[in-house]
Coordinates of C-alpha atoms and ligand atoms in Angstrom, one line a residue:
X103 CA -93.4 -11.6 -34.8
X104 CA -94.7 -14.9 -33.2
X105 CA -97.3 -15.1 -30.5
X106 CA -98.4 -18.2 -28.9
X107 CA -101.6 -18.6 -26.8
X108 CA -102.0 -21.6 -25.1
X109 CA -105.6 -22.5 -24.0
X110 CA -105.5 -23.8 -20.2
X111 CA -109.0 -22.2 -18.8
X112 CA -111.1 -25.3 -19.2
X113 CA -112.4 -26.9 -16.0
X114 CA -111.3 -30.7 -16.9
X115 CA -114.6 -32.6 -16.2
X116 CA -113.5 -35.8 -16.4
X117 CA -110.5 -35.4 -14.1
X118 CA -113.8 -35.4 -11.5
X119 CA -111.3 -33.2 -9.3
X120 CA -111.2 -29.8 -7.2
X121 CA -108.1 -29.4 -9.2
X122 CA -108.3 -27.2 -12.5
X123 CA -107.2 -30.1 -14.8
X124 CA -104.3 -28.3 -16.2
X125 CA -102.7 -28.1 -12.8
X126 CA -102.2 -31.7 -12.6
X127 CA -98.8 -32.5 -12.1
X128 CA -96.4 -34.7 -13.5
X129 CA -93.0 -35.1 -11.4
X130 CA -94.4 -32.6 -9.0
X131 CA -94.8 -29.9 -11.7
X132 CA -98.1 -28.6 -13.5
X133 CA -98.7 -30.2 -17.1
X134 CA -99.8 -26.2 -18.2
X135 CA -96.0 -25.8 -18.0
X136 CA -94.5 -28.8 -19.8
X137 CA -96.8 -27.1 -22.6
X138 CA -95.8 -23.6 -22.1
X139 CA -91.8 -25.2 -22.4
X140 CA -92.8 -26.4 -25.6
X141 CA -93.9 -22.9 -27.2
X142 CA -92.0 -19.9 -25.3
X143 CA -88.9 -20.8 -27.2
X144 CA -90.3 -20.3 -30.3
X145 CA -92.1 -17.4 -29.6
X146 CA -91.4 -13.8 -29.1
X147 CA -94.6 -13.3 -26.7
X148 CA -97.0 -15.9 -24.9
X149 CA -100.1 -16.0 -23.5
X150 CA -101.6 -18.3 -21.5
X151 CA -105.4 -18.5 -20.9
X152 CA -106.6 -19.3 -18.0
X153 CA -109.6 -19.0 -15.6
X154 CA -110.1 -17.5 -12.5
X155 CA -109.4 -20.1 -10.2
X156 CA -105.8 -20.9 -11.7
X157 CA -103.3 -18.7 -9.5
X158 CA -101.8 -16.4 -12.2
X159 CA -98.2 -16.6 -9.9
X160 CA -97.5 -19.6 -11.3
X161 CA -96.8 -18.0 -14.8
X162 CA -93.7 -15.3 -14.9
X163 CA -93.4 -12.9 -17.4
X164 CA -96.4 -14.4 -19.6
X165 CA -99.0 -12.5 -20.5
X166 CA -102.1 -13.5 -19.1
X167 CA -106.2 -13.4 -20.8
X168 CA -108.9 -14.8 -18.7
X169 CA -111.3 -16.8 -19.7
X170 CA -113.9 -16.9 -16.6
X171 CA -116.5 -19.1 -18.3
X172 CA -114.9 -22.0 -20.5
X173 CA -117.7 -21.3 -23.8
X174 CA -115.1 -23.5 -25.6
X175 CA -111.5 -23.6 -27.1
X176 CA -112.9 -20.9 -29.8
X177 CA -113.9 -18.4 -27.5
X178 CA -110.3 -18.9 -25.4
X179 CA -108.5 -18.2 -28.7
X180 CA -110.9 -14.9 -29.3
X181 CA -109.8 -13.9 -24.8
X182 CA -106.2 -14.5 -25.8
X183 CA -105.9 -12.8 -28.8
X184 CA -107.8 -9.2 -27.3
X185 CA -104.5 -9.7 -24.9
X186 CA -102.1 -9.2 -28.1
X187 CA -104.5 -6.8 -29.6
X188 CA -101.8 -4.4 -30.5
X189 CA -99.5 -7.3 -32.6
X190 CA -99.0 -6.5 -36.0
X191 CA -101.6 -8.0 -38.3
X192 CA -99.5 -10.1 -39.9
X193 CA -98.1 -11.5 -37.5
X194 CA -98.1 -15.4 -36.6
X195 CA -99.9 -16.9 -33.8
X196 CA -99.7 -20.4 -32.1
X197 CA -102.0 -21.7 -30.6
X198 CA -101.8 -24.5 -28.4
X199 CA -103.7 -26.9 -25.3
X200 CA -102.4 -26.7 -21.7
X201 CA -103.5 -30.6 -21.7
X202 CA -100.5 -31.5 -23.9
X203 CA -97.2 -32.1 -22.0
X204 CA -95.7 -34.1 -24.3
X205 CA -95.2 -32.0 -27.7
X206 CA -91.6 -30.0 -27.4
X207 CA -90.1 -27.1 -28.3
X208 CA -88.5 -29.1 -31.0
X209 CA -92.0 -30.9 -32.4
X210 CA -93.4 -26.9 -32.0
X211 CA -89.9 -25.5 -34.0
X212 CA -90.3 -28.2 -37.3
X213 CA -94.1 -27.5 -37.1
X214 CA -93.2 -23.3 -37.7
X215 CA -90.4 -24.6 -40.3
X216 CA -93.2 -26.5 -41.9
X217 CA -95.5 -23.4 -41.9
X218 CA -93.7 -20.9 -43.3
X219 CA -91.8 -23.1 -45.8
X220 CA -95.2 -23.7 -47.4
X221 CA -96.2 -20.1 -47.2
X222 CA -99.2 -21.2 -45.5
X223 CA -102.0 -18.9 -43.7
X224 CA -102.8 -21.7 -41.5
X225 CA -101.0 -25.0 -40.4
X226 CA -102.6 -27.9 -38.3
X227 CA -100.4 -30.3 -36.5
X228 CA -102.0 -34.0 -36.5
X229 CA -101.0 -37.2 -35.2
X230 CA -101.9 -40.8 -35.9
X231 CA -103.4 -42.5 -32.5
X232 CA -104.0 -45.9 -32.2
X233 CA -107.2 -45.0 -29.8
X234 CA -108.2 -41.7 -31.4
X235 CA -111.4 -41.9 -28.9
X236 CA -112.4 -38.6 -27.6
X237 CA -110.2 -36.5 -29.7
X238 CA -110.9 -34.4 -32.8
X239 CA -110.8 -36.3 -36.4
X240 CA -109.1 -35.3 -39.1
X241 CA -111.3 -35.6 -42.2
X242 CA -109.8 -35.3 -45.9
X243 CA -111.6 -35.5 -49.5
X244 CA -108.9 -37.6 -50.7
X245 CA -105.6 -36.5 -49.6
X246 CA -107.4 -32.6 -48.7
X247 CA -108.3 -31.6 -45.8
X248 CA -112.0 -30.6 -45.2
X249 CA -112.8 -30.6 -41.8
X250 CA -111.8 -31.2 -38.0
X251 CA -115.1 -33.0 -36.3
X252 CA -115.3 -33.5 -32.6
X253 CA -116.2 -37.5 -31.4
X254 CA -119.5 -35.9 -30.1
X255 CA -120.6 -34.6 -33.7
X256 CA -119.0 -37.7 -35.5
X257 CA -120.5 -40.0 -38.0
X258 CA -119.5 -44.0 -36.9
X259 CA -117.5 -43.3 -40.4
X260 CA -115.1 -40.4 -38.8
X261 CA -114.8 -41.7 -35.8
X262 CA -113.2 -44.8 -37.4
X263 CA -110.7 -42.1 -38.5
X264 CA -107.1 -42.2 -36.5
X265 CA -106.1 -39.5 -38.0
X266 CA -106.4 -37.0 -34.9
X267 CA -106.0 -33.1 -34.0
X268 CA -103.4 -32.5 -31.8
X269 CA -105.1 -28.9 -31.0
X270 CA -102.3 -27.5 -32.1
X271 CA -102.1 -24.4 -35.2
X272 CA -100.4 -22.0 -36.5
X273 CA -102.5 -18.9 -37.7
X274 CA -101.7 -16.0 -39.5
X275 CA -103.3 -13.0 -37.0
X276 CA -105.4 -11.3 -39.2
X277 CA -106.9 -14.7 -41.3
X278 CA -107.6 -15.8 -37.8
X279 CA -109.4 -12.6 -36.6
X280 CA -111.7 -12.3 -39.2
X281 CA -112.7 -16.4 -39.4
X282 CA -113.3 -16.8 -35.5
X283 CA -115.9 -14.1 -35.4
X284 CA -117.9 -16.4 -37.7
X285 CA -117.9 -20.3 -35.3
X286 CA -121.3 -20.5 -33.6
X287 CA -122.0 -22.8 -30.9
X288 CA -123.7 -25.0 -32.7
X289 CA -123.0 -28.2 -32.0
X290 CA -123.3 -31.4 -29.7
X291 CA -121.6 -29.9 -27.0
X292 CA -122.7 -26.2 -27.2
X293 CA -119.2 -25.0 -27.1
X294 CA -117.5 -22.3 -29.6
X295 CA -115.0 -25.1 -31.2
X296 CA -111.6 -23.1 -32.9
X297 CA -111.9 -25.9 -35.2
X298 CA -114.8 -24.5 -36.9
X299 CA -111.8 -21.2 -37.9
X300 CA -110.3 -24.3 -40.1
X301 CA -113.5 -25.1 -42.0
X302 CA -115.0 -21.1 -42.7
X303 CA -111.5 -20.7 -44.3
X304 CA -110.9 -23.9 -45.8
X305 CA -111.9 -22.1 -49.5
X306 CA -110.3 -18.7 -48.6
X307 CA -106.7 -19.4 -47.2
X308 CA -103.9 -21.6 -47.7
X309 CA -104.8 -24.2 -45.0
X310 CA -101.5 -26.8 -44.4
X311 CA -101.6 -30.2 -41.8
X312 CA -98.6 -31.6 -40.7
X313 CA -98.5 -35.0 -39.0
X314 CA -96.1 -35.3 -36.6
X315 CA -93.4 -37.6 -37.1
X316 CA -93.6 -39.5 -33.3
X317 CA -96.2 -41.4 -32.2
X318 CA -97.3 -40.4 -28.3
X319 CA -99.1 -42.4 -26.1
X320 CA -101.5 -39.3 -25.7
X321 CA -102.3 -36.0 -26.9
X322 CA -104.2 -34.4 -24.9
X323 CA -104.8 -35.1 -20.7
X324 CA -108.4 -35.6 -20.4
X325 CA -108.7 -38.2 -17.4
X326 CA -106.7 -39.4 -14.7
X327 CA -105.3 -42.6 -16.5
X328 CA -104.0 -40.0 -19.6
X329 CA -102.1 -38.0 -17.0
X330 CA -100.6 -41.2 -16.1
X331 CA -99.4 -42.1 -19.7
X332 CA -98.1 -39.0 -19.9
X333 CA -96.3 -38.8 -16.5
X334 CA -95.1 -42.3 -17.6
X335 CA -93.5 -40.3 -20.6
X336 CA -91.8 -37.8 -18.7
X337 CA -90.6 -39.6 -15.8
X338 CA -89.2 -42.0 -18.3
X339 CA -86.9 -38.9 -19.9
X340 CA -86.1 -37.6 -16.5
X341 CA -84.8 -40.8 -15.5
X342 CA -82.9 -41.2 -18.7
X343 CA -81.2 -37.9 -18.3
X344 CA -79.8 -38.7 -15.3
X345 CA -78.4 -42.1 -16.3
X346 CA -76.6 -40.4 -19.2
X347 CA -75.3 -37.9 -16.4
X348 CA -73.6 -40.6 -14.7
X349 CA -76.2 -41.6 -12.0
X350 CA -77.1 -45.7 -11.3
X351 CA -80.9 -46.1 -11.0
X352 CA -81.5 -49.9 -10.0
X353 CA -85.3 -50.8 -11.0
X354 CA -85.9 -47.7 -12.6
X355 CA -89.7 -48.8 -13.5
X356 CA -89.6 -48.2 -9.2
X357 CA -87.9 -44.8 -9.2
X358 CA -89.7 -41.8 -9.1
X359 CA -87.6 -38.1 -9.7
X360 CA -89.7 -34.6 -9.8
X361 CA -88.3 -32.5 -12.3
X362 CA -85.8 -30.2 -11.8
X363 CA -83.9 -32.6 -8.8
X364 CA -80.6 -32.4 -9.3
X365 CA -78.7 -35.6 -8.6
X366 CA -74.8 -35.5 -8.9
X367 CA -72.2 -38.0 -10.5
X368 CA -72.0 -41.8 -9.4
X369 CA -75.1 -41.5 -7.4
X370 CA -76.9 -45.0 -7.0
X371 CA -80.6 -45.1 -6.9
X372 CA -82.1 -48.2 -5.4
X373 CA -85.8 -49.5 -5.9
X374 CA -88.5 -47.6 -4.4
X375 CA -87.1 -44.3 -4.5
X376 CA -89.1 -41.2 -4.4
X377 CA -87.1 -37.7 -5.0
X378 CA -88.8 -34.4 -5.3
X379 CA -89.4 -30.6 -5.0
X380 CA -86.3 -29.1 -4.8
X381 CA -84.1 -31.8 -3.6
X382 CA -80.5 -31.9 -4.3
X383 CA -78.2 -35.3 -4.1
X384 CA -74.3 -35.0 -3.9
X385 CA -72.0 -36.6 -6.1
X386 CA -71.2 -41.0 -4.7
X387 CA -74.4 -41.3 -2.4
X388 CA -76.5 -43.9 -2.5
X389 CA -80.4 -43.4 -2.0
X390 CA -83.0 -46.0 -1.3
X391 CA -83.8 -48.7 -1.1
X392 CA -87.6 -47.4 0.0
X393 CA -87.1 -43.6 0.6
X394 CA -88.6 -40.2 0.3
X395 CA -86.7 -37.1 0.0
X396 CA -88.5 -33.8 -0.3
X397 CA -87.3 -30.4 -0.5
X398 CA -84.2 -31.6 0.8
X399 CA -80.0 -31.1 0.2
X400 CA -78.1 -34.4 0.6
X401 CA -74.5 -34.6 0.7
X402 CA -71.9 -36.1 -1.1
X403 CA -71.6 -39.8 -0.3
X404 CA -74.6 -39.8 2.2
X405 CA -76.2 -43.0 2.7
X406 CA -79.9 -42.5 3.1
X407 CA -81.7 -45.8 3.2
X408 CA -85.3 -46.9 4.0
X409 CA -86.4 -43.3 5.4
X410 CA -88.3 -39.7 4.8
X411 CA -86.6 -37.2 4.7
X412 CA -88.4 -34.1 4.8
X413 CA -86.9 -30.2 3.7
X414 CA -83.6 -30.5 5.9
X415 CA -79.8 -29.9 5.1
X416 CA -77.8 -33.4 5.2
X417 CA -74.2 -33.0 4.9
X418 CA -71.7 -35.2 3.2
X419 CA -70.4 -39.1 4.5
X420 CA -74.0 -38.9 6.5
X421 CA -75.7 -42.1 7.2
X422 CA -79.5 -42.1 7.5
X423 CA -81.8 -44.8 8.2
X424 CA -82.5 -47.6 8.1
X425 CA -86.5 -46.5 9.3
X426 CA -85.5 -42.5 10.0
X427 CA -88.0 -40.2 9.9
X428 CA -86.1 -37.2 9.7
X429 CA -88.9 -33.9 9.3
X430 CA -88.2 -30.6 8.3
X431 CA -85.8 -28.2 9.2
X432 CA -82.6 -30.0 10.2
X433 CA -79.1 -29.4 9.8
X434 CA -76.5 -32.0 9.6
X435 CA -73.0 -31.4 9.3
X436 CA -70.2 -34.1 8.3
X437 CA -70.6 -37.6 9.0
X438 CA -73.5 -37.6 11.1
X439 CA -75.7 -40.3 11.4
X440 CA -79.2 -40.9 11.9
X441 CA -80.0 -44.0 12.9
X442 CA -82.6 -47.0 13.3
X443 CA -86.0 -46.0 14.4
X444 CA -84.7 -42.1 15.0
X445 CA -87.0 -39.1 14.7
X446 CA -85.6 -36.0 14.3
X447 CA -87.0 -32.4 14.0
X448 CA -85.9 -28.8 13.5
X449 CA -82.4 -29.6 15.4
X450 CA -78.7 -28.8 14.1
X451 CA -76.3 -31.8 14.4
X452 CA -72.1 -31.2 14.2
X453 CA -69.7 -33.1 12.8
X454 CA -69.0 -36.9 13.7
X455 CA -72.3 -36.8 16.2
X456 CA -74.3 -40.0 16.2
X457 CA -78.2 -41.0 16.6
X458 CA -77.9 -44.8 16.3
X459 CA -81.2 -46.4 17.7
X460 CA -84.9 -45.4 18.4
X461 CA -84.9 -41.9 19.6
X462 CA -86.5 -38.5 19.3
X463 CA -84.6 -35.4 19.2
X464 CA -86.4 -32.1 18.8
X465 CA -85.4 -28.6 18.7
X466 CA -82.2 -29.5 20.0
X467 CA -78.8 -28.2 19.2
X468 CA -76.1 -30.8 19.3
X469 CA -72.4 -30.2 19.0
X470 CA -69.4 -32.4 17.3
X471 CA -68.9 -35.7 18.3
X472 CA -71.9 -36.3 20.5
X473 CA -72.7 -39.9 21.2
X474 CA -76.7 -39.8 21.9
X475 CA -77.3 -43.4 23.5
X476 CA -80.5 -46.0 21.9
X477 CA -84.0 -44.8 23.4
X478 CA -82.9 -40.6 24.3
X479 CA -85.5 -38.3 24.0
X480 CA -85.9 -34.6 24.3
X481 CA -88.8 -33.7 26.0
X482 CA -89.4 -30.4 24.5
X483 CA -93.3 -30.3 24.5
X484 CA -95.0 -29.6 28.1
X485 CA -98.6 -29.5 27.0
X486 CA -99.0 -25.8 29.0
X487 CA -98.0 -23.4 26.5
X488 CA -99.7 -23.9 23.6
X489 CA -97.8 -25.2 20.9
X490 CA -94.3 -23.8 22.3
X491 CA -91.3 -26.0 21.8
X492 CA -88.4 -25.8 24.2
X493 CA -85.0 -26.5 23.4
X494 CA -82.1 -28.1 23.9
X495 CA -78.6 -27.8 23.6
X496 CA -75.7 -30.5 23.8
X497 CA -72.3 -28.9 23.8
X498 CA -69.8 -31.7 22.1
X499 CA -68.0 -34.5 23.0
X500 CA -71.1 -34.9 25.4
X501 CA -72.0 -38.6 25.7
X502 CA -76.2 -39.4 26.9
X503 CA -76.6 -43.0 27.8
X504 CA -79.2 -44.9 26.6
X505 CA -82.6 -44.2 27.7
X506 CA -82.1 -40.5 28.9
X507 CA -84.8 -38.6 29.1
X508 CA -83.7 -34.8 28.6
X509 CA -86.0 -32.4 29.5
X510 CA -86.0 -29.0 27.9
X511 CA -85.1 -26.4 28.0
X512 CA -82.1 -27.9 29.1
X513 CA -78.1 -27.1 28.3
X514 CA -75.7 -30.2 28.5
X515 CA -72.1 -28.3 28.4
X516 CA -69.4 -30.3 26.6
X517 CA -68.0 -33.4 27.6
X518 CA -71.2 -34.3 29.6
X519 CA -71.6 -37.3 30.7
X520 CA -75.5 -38.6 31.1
X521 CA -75.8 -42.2 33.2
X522 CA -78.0 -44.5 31.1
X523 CA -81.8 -44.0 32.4
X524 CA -81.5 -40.7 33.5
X525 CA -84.2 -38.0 34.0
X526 CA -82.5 -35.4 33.1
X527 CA -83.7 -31.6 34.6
X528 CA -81.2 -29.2 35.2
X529 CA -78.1 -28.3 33.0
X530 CA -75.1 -30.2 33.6
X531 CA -71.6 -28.5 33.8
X532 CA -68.9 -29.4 31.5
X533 CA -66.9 -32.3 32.4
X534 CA -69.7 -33.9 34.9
X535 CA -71.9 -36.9 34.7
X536 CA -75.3 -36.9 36.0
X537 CA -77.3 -39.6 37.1
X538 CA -81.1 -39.2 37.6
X539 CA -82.6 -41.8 38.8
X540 CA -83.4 -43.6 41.7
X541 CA -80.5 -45.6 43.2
X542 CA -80.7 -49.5 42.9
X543 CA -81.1 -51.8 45.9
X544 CA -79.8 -54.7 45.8
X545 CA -82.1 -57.5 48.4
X546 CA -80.1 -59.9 49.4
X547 CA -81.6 -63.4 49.1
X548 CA -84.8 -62.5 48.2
X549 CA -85.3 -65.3 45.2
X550 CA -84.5 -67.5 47.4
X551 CA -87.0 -66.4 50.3
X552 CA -89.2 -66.0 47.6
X553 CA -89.6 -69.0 46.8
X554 CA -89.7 -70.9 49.9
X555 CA -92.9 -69.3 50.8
X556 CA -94.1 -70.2 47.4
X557 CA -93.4 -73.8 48.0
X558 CA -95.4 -73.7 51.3
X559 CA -98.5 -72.3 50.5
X560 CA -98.6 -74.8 47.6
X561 CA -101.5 -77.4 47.8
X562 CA -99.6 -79.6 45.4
X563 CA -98.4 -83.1 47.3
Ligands
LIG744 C1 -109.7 -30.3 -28.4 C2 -110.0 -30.1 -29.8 C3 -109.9 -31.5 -30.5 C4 -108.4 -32.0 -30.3 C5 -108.0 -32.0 -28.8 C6 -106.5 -32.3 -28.7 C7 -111.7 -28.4 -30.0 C8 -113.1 -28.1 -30.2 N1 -111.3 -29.7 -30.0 O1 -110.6 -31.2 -27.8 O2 -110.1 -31.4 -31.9 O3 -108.3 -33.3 -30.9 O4 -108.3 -30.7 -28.2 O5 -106.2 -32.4 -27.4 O6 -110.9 -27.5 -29.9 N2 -110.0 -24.8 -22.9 C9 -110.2 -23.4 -22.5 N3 -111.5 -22.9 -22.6 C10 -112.5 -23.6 -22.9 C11 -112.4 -25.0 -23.3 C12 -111.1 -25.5 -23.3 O7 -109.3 -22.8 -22.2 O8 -113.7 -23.1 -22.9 C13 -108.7 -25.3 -22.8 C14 -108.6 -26.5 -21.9 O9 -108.1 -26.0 -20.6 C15 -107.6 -27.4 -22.5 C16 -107.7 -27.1 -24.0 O10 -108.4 -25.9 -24.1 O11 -106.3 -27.2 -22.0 C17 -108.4 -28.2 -24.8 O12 -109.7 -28.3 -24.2 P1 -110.4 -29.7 -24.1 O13 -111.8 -29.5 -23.5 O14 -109.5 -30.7 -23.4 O15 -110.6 -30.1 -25.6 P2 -110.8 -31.5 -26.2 O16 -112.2 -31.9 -26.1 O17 -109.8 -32.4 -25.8
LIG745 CA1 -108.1 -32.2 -24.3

């Protein structure tokens, strides 16, 4: 039996945020669960440790210990292991830091080959760091280990050490149980360290360090600037994934892509590209330059350039942008396209239908092949009833000439024609054109007139 317990109840001081530190993301997903991926392989029960203020929905079918005040990583071991209290004795438990995206399931995998190929009681993972500053030392007599010290109880001799702990062990249960009743808290920081367990047992158990065979950037988030090595590490991978999957990423030191976006075959990504939450991209589109997707489906072949696009349904052959700001809840079928300057909003666009230049269409429904002229919008806020949103409706093959403004609710039946200008009130039948606005009077001369009486009243010779 393997347990893992992975210690993420800490409050992250020197993040300085409202945020517990281990829900920090990294391409839009907490770094607790890039260091959860890296364990729940290889175990047959985990445990995370948290605190109270960490939402325990974000972790399925884990097994959860709280931790409410963070006395140190010791005391987080001793919540998490009452949780597996009924676990066979000699069982293995891994334990692990919710501040460590970057290990894997593999790294995790050699490190319990290692283990129990040595027959050890404990194993320690380390790591050489160029800056080991603010991590745990490693300190050996010789080539044996004697002790993990903390920077805040280092000599200026073992903090010279590079040699790091990468808080990571593997424990046999009931060595571990009987050694962490024994750390005290006494030492620079106050805290119940687990890496005391290592030194009480260092003469009674089979104690085994493994260095890890990569070199990371960092190995364990403690600031703002780690969590950006790290996400440079995983945004790096992401990115690489989906150029061996067949997608073109232009600039990719530009591109940004959340985990878990799926982006099809012969998609090209252009520079300044942002993709994430659940956002899919069909097979052949081209996305960017400069443009946000969120939450969002976009079709096959789709076009999306210079725009935000915020959790809406784009179908395939779409064109969107340049400069559309198209927010959530939209649905666009075929070939549609969303033009220059164009805001849309919750409103359902068919086939072939076109948006071309600087408009606003709201809650509107809008059948096939609509032609909505430059400058239309739909007027579907009157100010008196709260926050209510009227709609509207354009049936298809209904054309709206430039500058219409439509106000809802209003129904435009198909083939509806709408003069340029209009003001546009009251539903207009199929096949009819409707002009609103006042009719244009043409005065004869008047330049002319004009400017005769100019020239008299002038005091110029
Ligand atoms: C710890 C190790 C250090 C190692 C480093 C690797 C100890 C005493 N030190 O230091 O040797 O080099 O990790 O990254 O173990 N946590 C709790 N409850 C607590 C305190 C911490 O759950 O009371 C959690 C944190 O949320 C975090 C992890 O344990 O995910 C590590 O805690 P942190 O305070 O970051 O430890 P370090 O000082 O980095
Ligand atoms: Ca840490």
């Amino acid at each position: 039996m393997i347990a893992s317990i992975i210690l993420a109840a800490g409050i992250g001081k020197r993040m300085y945020s409202k945020t517990p530190k281990v829900l920090h993301k990294i391409a839009g997903r907490e770094i607790v669960k890039y260091a959860i991926d890296s364990v729940k392989p290889n175990s047959d029960v985990t445990v995370v440790v948290i605190s109270e203020s960490i939402p325990r929905e974000l972790f399925d079918n884990l097994v959860i210990a709280y931790q409410n005040v963070p006395l140190g990583t010791g005391d987080a071991v001793q919540k998490g292991l009452e949780s597996i209290a009924n676990i066979d004795d000699s069982s293995q438990v891994i334990v692990t830091t919710g501040d460590n995206p970057l290990l894997t399931a593999d790294d995790i995998k050699r490190f319990i080959n290692f283990h129990n190929a040595n027959g050890n009681d404990i194993s320690l993972l380390t790591a050489i760091a160029d800056d080991p500053s603010g991590l745990g030392r490693t300190v050996r007599d010789g080539a044996v280990f004697t002790k993990i010290v903390e920077e805040a109880d280092a000599t200026e001799e073992e903090k010279a050490i590079k040699e790091i702990n990468t808080g990571v062990y593997i424990f046999s249960k009931g060595v571990l149980l009987k050694a962490i009743r024994k750390i005290s808290n006494n030492n620079a920081q106050g805290e119940y360290y687990i890496t005391d367990v290592l030194s009480i047992l260092r003469k009674n158990a089979k104690i085994g360090v493994k260095t890890l065979e990569r070199r990371l950037p960092v190995y364990g988030v403690n600031n703002r600037y780690e969590l950006s090595l790290a996400a440079g590490v995983i945004k790096n991978e992401i990115l690489k994934n989906h150029m061996l999957n067949g997608v073109t990423i232009m600039n990719p030191e530009t591109v940004s892509i959340d985990y878990g976006v799926e982006v099809g075959r012969d998609v090209t990504i252009l520079p300044g590209a942002i993709l994430e939450g659940h956002t899919q991209i069909g097979g052949g589109a081209m996305i960017g330059p400069y443009t946000r997707i969120i939450d969002s489906v976009i079709g096959s072949r789709t076009l999306v350039q210079m725009s935000v696009v915020l959790n809406s349904l784009i179908g395939e052959d779409c064109t969107i942008g340049p400069f559309s700001y198209v927010r959530p809840e939209n649905i666009l079928a075929r070939k549609v396209k969303i033009g220059t300057f164009v805001e849309v909003k919750k409103s359902r666009f068919n086939e072939n239908t076109k948006v071309p230049h600087l408009s606003y269409i709201g809650d509107a429904t809008v059948g096939k092949n609509v032609n909505i002229g430059a400058g239309t919008i739909t007027c579907n806020f009157s100010g008196l009833e709260e926050s209510k949103k009227n709609p509207t409706y354009i049936e298809d093959n209904a054309f709206i000439g430039s500058h219409s403004t439509l106000v809802a609710p209003l129904v435009i039946k198909r083939n509806g024609y709408i003069a340029a200008g209009s003001v546009v009130t009251e539903e207009v039948p199929e096949d009819a054109l409707a002009i609103g606005r006042t009719k244009q009077v043409n005065k004869e001369g008047w330049v002319k007139r004009r400017k005769l009486s100019n020239d008299k009243g002038s005091t110029e010779p």
